Short mmCIF file of C-alpha atoms (C1' of nucleotides) in Angstrom, two decimals:
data_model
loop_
_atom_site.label_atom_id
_atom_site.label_comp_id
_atom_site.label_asym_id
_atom_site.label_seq_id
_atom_site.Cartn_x
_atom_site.Cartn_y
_atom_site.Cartn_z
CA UNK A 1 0.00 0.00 0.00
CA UNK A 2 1.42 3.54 -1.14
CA UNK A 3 1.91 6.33 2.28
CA UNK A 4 -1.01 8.35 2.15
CA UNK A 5 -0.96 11.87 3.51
CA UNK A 6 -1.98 11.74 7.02
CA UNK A 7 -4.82 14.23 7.70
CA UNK A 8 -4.95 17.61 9.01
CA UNK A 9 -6.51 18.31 12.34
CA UNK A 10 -9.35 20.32 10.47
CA UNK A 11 -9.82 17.96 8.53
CA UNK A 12 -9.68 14.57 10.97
CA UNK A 13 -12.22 16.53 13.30
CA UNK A 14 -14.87 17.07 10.32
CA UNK A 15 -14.47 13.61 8.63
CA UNK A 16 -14.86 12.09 12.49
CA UNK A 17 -18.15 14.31 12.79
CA UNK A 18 -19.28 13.64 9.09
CA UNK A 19 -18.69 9.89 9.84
CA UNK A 20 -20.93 9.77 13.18
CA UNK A 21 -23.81 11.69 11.50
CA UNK A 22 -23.81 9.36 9.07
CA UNK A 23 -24.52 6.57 11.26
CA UNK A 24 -26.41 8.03 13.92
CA UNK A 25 -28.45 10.00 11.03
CA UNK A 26 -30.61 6.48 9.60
CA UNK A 27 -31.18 5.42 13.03
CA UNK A 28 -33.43 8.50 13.77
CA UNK A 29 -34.97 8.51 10.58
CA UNK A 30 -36.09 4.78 10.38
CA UNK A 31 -37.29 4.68 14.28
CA UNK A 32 -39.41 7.38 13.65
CA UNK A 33 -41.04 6.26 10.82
CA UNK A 34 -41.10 2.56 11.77
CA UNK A 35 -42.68 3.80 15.55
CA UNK A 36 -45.33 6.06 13.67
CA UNK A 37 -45.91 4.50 10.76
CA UNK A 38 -44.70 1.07 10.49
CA UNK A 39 -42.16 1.49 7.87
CA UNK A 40 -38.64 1.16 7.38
CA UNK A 41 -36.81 4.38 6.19
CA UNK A 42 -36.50 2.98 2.82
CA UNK A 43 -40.24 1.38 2.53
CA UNK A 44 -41.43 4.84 2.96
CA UNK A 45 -38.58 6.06 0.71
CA UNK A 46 -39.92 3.52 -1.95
CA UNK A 47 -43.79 4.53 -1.85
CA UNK A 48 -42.48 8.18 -1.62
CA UNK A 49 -41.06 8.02 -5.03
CA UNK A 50 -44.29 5.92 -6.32
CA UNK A 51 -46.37 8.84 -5.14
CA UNK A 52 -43.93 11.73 -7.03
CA UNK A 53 -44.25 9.39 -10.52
CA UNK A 54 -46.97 10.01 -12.79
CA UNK A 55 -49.85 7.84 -12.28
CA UNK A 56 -47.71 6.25 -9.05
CA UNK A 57 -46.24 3.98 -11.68
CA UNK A 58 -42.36 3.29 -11.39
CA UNK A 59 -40.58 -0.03 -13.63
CA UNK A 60 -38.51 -1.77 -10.79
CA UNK A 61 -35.35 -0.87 -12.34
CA UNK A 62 -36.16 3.17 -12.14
CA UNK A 63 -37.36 2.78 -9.18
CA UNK A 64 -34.24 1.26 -7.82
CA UNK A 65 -32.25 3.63 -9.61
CA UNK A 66 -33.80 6.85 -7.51
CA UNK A 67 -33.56 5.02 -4.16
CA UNK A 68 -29.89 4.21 -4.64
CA UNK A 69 -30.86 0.82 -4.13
CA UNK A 70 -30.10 -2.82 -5.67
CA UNK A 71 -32.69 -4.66 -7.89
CA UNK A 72 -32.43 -7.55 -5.56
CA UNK A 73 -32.96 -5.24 -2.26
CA UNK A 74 -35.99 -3.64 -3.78
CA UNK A 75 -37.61 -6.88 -4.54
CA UNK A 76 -37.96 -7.96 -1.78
CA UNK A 77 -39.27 -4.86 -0.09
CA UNK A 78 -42.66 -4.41 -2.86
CA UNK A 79 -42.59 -7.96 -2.16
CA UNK A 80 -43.81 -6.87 1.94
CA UNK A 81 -44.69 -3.82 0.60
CA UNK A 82 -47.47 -5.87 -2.10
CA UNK A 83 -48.32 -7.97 1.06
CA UNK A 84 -49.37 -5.08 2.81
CA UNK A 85 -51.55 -4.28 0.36
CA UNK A 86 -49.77 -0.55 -0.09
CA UNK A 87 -48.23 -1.43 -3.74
CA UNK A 88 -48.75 -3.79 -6.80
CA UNK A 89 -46.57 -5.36 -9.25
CA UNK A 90 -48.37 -5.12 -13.21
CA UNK A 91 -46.23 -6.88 -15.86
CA UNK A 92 -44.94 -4.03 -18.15
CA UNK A 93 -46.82 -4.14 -21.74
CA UNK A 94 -44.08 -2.69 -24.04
CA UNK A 95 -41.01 -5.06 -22.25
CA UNK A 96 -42.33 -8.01 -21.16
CA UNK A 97 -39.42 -8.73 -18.97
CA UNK A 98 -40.31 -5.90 -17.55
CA UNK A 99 -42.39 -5.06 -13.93
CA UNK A 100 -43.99 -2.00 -13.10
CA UNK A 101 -44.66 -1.51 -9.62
CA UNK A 102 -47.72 0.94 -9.15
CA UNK A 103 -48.51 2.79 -5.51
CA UNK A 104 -52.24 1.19 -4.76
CA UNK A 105 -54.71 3.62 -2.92
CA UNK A 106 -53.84 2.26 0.74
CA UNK A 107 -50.43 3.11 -0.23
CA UNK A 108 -51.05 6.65 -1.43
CA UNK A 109 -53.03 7.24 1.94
CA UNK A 110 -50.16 5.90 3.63
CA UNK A 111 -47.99 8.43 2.12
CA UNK A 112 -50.14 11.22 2.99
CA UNK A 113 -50.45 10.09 6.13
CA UNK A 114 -47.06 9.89 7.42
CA UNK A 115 -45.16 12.47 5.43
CA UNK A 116 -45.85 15.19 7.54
CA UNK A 117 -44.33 12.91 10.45
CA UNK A 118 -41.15 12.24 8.09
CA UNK A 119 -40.84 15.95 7.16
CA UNK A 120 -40.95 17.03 11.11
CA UNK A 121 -38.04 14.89 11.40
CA UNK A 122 -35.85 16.05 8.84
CA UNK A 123 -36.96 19.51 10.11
CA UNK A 124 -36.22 18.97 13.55
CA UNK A 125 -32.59 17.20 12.72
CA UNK A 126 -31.44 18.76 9.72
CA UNK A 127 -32.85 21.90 7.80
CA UNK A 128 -34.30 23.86 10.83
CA UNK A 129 -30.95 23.38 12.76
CA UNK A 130 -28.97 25.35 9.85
CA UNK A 131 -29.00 28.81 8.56
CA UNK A 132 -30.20 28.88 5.27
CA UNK A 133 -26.40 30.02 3.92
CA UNK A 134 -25.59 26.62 4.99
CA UNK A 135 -28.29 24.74 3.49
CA UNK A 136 -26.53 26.12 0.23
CA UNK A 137 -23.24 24.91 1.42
CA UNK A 138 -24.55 21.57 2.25
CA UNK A 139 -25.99 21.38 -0.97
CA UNK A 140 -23.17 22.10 -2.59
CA UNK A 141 -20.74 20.11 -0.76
CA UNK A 142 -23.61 16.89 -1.44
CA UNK A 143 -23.40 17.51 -5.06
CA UNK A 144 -19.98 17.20 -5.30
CA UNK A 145 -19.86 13.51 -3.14
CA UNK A 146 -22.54 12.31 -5.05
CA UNK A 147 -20.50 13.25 -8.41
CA UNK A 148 -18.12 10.82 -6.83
CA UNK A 149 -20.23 8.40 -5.47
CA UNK A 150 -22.80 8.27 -8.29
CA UNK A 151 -20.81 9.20 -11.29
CA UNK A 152 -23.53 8.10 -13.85
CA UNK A 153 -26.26 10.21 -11.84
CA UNK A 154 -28.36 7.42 -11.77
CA UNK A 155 -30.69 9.45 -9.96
CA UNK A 156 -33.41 11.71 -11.87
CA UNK A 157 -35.60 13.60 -10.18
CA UNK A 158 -33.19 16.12 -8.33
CA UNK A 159 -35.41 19.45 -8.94
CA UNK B 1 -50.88 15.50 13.29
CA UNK B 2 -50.21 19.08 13.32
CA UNK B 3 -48.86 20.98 9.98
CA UNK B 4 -45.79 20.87 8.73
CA UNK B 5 -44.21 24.03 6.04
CA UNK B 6 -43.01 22.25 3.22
CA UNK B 7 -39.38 22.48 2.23
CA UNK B 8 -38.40 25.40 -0.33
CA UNK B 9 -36.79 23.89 -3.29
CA UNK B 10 -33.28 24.79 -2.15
CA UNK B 11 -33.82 23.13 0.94
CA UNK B 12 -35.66 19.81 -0.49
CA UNK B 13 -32.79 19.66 -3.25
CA UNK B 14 -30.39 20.09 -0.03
CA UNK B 15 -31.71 17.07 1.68
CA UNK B 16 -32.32 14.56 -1.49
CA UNK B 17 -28.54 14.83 -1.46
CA UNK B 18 -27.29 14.55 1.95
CA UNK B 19 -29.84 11.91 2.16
CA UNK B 20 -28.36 9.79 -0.84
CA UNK B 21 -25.02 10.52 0.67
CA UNK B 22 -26.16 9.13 3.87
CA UNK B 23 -27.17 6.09 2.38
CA UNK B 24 -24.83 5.72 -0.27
CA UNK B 25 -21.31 6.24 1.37
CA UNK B 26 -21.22 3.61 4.20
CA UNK B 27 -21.61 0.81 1.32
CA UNK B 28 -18.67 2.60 -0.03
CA UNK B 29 -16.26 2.59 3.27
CA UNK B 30 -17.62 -1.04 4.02
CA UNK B 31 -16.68 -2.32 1.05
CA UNK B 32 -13.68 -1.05 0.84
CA UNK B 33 -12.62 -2.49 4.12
CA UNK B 34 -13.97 -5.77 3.39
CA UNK B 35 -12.43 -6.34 0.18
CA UNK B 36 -9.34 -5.30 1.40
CA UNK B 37 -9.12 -6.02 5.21
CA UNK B 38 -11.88 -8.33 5.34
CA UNK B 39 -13.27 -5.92 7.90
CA UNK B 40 -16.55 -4.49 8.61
CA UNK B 41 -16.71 -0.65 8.63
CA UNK B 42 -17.66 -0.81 12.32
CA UNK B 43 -15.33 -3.84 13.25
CA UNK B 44 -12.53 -1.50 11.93
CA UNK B 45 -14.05 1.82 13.72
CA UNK B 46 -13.56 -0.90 17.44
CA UNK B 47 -10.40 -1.66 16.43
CA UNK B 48 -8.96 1.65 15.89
CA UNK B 49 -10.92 3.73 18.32
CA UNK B 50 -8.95 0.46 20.74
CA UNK B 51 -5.80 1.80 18.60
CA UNK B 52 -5.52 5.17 20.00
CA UNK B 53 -6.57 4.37 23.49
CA UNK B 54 -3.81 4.03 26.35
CA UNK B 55 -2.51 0.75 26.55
CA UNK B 56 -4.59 -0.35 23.92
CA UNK B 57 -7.54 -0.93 26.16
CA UNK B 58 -10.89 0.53 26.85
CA UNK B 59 -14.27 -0.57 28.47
CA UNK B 60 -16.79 -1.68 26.96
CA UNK B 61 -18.83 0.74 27.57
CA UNK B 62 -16.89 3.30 26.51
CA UNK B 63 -15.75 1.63 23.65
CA UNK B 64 -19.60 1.59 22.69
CA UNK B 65 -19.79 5.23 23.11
CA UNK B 66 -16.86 6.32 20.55
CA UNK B 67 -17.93 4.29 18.09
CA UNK B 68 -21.48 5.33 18.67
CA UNK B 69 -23.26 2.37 19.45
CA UNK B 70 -24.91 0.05 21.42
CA UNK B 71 -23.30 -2.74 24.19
CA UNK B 72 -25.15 -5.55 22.86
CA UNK B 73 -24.14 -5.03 19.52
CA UNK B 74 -20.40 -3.93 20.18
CA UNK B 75 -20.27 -7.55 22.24
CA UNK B 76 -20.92 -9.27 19.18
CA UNK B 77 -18.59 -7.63 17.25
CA UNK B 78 -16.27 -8.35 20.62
CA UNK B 79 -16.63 -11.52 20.08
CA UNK B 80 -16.19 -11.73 16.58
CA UNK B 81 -12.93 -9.98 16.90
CA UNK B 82 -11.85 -12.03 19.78
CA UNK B 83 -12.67 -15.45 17.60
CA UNK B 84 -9.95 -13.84 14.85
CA UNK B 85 -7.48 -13.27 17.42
CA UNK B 86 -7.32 -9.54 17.25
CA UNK B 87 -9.56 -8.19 20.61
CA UNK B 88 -9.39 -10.40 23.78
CA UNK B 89 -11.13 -9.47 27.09
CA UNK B 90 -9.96 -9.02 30.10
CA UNK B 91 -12.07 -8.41 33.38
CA UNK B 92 -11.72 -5.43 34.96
CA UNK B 93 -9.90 -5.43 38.05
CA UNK B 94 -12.02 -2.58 39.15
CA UNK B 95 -15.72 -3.28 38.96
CA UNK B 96 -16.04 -6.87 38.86
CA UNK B 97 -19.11 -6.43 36.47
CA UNK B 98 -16.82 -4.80 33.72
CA UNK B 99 -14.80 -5.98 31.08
CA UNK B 100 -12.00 -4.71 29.45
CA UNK B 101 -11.53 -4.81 25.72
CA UNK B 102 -7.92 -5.00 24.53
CA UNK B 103 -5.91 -4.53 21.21
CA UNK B 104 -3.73 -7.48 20.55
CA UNK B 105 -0.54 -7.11 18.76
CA UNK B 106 -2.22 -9.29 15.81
CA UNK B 107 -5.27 -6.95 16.39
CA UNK B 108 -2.69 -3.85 16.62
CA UNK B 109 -0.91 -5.04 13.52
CA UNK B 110 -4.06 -5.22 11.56
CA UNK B 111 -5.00 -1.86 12.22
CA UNK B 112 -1.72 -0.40 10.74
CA UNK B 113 -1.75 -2.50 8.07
CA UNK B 114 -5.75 -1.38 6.97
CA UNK B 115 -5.85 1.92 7.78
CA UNK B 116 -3.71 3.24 5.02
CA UNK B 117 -6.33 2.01 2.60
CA UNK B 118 -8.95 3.29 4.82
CA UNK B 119 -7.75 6.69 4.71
CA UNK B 120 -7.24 6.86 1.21
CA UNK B 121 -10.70 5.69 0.47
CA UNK B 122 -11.81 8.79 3.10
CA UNK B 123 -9.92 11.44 1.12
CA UNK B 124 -10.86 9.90 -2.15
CA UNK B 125 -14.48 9.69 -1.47
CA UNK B 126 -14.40 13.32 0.64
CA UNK B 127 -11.88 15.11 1.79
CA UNK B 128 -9.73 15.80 -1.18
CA UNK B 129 -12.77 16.32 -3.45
CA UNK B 130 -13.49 19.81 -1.02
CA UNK B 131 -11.35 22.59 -0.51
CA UNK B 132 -10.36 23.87 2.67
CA UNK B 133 -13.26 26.58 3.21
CA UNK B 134 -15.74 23.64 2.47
CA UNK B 135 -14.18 21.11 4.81
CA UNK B 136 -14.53 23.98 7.19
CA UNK B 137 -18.08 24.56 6.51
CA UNK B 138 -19.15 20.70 6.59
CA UNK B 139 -17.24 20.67 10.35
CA UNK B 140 -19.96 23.31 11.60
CA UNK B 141 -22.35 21.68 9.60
CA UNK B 142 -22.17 18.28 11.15
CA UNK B 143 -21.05 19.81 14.52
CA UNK B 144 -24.62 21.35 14.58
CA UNK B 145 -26.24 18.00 13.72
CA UNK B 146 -24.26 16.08 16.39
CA UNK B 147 -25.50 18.25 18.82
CA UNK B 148 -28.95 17.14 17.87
CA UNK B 149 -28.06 13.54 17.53
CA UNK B 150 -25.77 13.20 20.59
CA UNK B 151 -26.88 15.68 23.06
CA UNK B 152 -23.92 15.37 25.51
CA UNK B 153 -22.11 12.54 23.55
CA UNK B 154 -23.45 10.33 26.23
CA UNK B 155 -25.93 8.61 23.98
CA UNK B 156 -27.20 5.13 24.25
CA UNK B 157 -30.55 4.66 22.90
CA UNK B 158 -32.81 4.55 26.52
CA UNK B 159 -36.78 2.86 26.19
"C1'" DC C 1 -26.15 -5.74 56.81
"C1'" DC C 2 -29.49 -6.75 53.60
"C1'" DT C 3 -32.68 -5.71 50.23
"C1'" DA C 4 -33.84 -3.07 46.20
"C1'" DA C 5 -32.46 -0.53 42.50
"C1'" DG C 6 -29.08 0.61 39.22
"C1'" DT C 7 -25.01 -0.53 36.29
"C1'" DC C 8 -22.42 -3.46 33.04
"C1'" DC C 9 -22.43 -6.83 29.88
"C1'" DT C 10 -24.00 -11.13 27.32
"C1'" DT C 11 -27.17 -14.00 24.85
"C1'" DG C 12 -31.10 -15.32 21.90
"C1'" DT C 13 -34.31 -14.25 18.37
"C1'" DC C 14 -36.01 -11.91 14.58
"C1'" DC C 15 -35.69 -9.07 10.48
"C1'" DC C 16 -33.37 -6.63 6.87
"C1'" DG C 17 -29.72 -6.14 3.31
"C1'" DA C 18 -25.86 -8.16 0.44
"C1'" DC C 19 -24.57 -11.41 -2.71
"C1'" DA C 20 -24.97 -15.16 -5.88
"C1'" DA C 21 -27.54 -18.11 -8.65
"C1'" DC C 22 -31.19 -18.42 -11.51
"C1'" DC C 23 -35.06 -17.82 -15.17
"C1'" DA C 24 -37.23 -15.11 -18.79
"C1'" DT C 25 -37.07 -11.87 -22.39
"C1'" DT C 26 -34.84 -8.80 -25.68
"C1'" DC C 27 -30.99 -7.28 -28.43
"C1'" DT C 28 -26.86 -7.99 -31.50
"C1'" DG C 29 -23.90 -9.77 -35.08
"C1'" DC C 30 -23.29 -12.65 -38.67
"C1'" DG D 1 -33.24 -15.95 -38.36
"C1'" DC D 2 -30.47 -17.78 -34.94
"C1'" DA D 3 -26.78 -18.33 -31.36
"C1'" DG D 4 -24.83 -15.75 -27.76
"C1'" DA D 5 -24.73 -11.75 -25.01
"C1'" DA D 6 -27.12 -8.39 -22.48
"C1'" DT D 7 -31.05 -6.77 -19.80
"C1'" DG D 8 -34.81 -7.15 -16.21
"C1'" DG D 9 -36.40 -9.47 -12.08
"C1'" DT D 10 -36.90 -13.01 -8.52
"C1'" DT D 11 -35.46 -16.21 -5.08
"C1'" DG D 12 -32.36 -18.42 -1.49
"C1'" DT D 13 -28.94 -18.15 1.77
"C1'" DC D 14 -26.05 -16.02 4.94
"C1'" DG D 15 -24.36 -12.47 8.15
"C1'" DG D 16 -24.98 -8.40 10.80
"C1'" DG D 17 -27.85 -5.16 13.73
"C1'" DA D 18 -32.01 -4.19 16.78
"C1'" DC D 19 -34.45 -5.39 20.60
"C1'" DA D 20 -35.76 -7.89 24.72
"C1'" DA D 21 -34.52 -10.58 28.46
"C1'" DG D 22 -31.48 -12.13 31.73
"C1'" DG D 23 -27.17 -12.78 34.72
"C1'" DA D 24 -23.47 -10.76 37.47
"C1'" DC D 25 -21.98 -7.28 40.25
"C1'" DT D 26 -22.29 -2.73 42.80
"C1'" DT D 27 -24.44 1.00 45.19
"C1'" DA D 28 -28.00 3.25 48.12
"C1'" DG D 29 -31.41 3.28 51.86
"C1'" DG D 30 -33.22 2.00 56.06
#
DNA sequence: CCTAAGTCCTTGTCCCGACAACCATTCTGC
DNA sequence: GCAGAATGGTTGTCGGGACAAGGACTTAGG
C-alpha cells in the first residue's frame, strides 16, 4: 500500500463528525417512521417516489435507480410492501421482462399520512438546525460527493 | 398530526442529497474495508478507536460510546474480533461487572496494516474532493447535527 | 447488613440487506 | 433468423444489527 498523507486536524475533526452523523443520522430517521408508521426508512422512501411518478407507476429498475438501491434489495421490499396491500406489481406491456410496480390507494393514503411525520423529522434534525447560507453549502458540498459516489447520476428527479 | 411548512426547493434539493449521501457512502467505506481487510466498517471503527486508546484498552462501555453504538451489539462484534485473534477481554480489576476490551498485537498489527487504505478511500471519497473553506463549513455543519443527535455525547438509545 | 435498585455486559431471536444463482425476455452480429 | 450476449427481475442463503430478556456485580437506603 502507497503512504497516504496523514490528515490535518481540520480535517480529521470534520471527517470524524461527518462519519458519526452518518450513522447516527438512519437510526433517527427509520425509528421514527417505523414507531409512527410502520415502515422502514426505505419502505417509505420507496412509496415516496411511487407517489412523485406520474400515475404512481415506477418499472422496478427506475425505481431502484432513484432510491440508490439494488434490484435484488428492492424486490424484496414491494414484495412486503405488495403484502401489505400498499403497492402492486403489473407486468410491463411494451417489455415483457419488464415489472412495473404501481402505488395502490392504501399506499397513497399511507404516504399522505405519514409524510408530515417524516418531514418534522428532517426539520427537527437537519434543515431547521442550519442557517439557510448553509443549506446552500450543504448542498453544494452533497453535489460534489454524489458526483463521486454516483458518477452516472443514476438518480433523476433532483429538482 | 399538526402541519408541517413544506421544504423550499433549495432546501428539499439540499436534503435529497445529503440523504443519498447518507445512504450511499457507508456501502462505499464497508466495502472497501472488506475487500481489502476483510473488515466491517464498524469492526474497523472498534479496532482503531482500541488503537488510540492508552494501553490499547478501553471498556466496553466506553468503547460503545466512541464508536457510537450500542453494548449488545459492540459484544458481538467483541466476540467476533476475539474469535480472529485480534480483541481479547480481560475483566476489569475494578468493577467486577466490567470488562476490558484489549488490542492485541495481531489486532494492533491489523489496524496499521488497513488503515492506510482506509484513509485513502476517506480522502478519495471526501476530503480531497473539497477545498479547505468547504471542509470547514461541513465541520460546523455536522457539529450542529451532532449536537442534535448526541446531546452530551453520552448517547445510548434509553426505552 | 441486607434488600432493592441501578449498572455493566452477554445471549437469543427476529428481520433486513448483500450477494450469488437463476429464469425469462430482448438485443446484437453474422 | 439464430446463437450468444445483455437486460430485467426473482429467489435463497447467509451475516450483521435491533431489541428484549437475563445474569453478574455494585451501590444506596433504612
Amino acid at each position: 500500500m502507497d503512504r497516504v498523507e496523514w490528515l490535518t486536524p481540520e480535517q480529521l475533526r470534520a471527517w470524524i463528525r461527518f462519519e458519526s452523523v452518518v450513522e447516527l443520522l438512519p437510526a433517527v430517521l427509520d425509528s421514527q417512521l417505523h414507531r409512527d408508521a410502520q415502515l422502514t426508512h426505505f419502505e417509505y422512501l420507496v412509496m415516496a417516489k411511487l407517489s412523485e411518478s406520474p400515475d404512481h407507476v415506477l418499472r422496478m429498475t427506475a425505481l431502484a435507480a432513484t432510491t440508490n438501491s439494488t434490484l435484488p434489495r428492492l424486490s424484496h421490499v414491494v414484495s412486503r410492501l405488495e403484502a401489505r396491500g400498499y403497492v402492486e406489481r403489473v407486468p410491463c406491456p411494451s417489455d415483457r421482462r419488464a415489472t412495473n410496480a404501481h402505488l395502490t390507494e392504501s399506499g397513497w393514503a399511507k404516504v399522505v399520512e405519514s409524510a408530515p411525520g417524516h418531514l418534522r423529522t428532517v426539520r427537527e434534525h437537519v434543515i431547521d438546525l442550519l442557517t439557510d447560507e448553509q443549506v446552500g453549502q450543504l448542498d453544494d458540498i452533497m453535489a460534489v460527493l454524489i458526483q463521486k459516489l454516483d458518477p452516472e447520476n443514476s438518480l433523476r428527479r433532483l429538482p
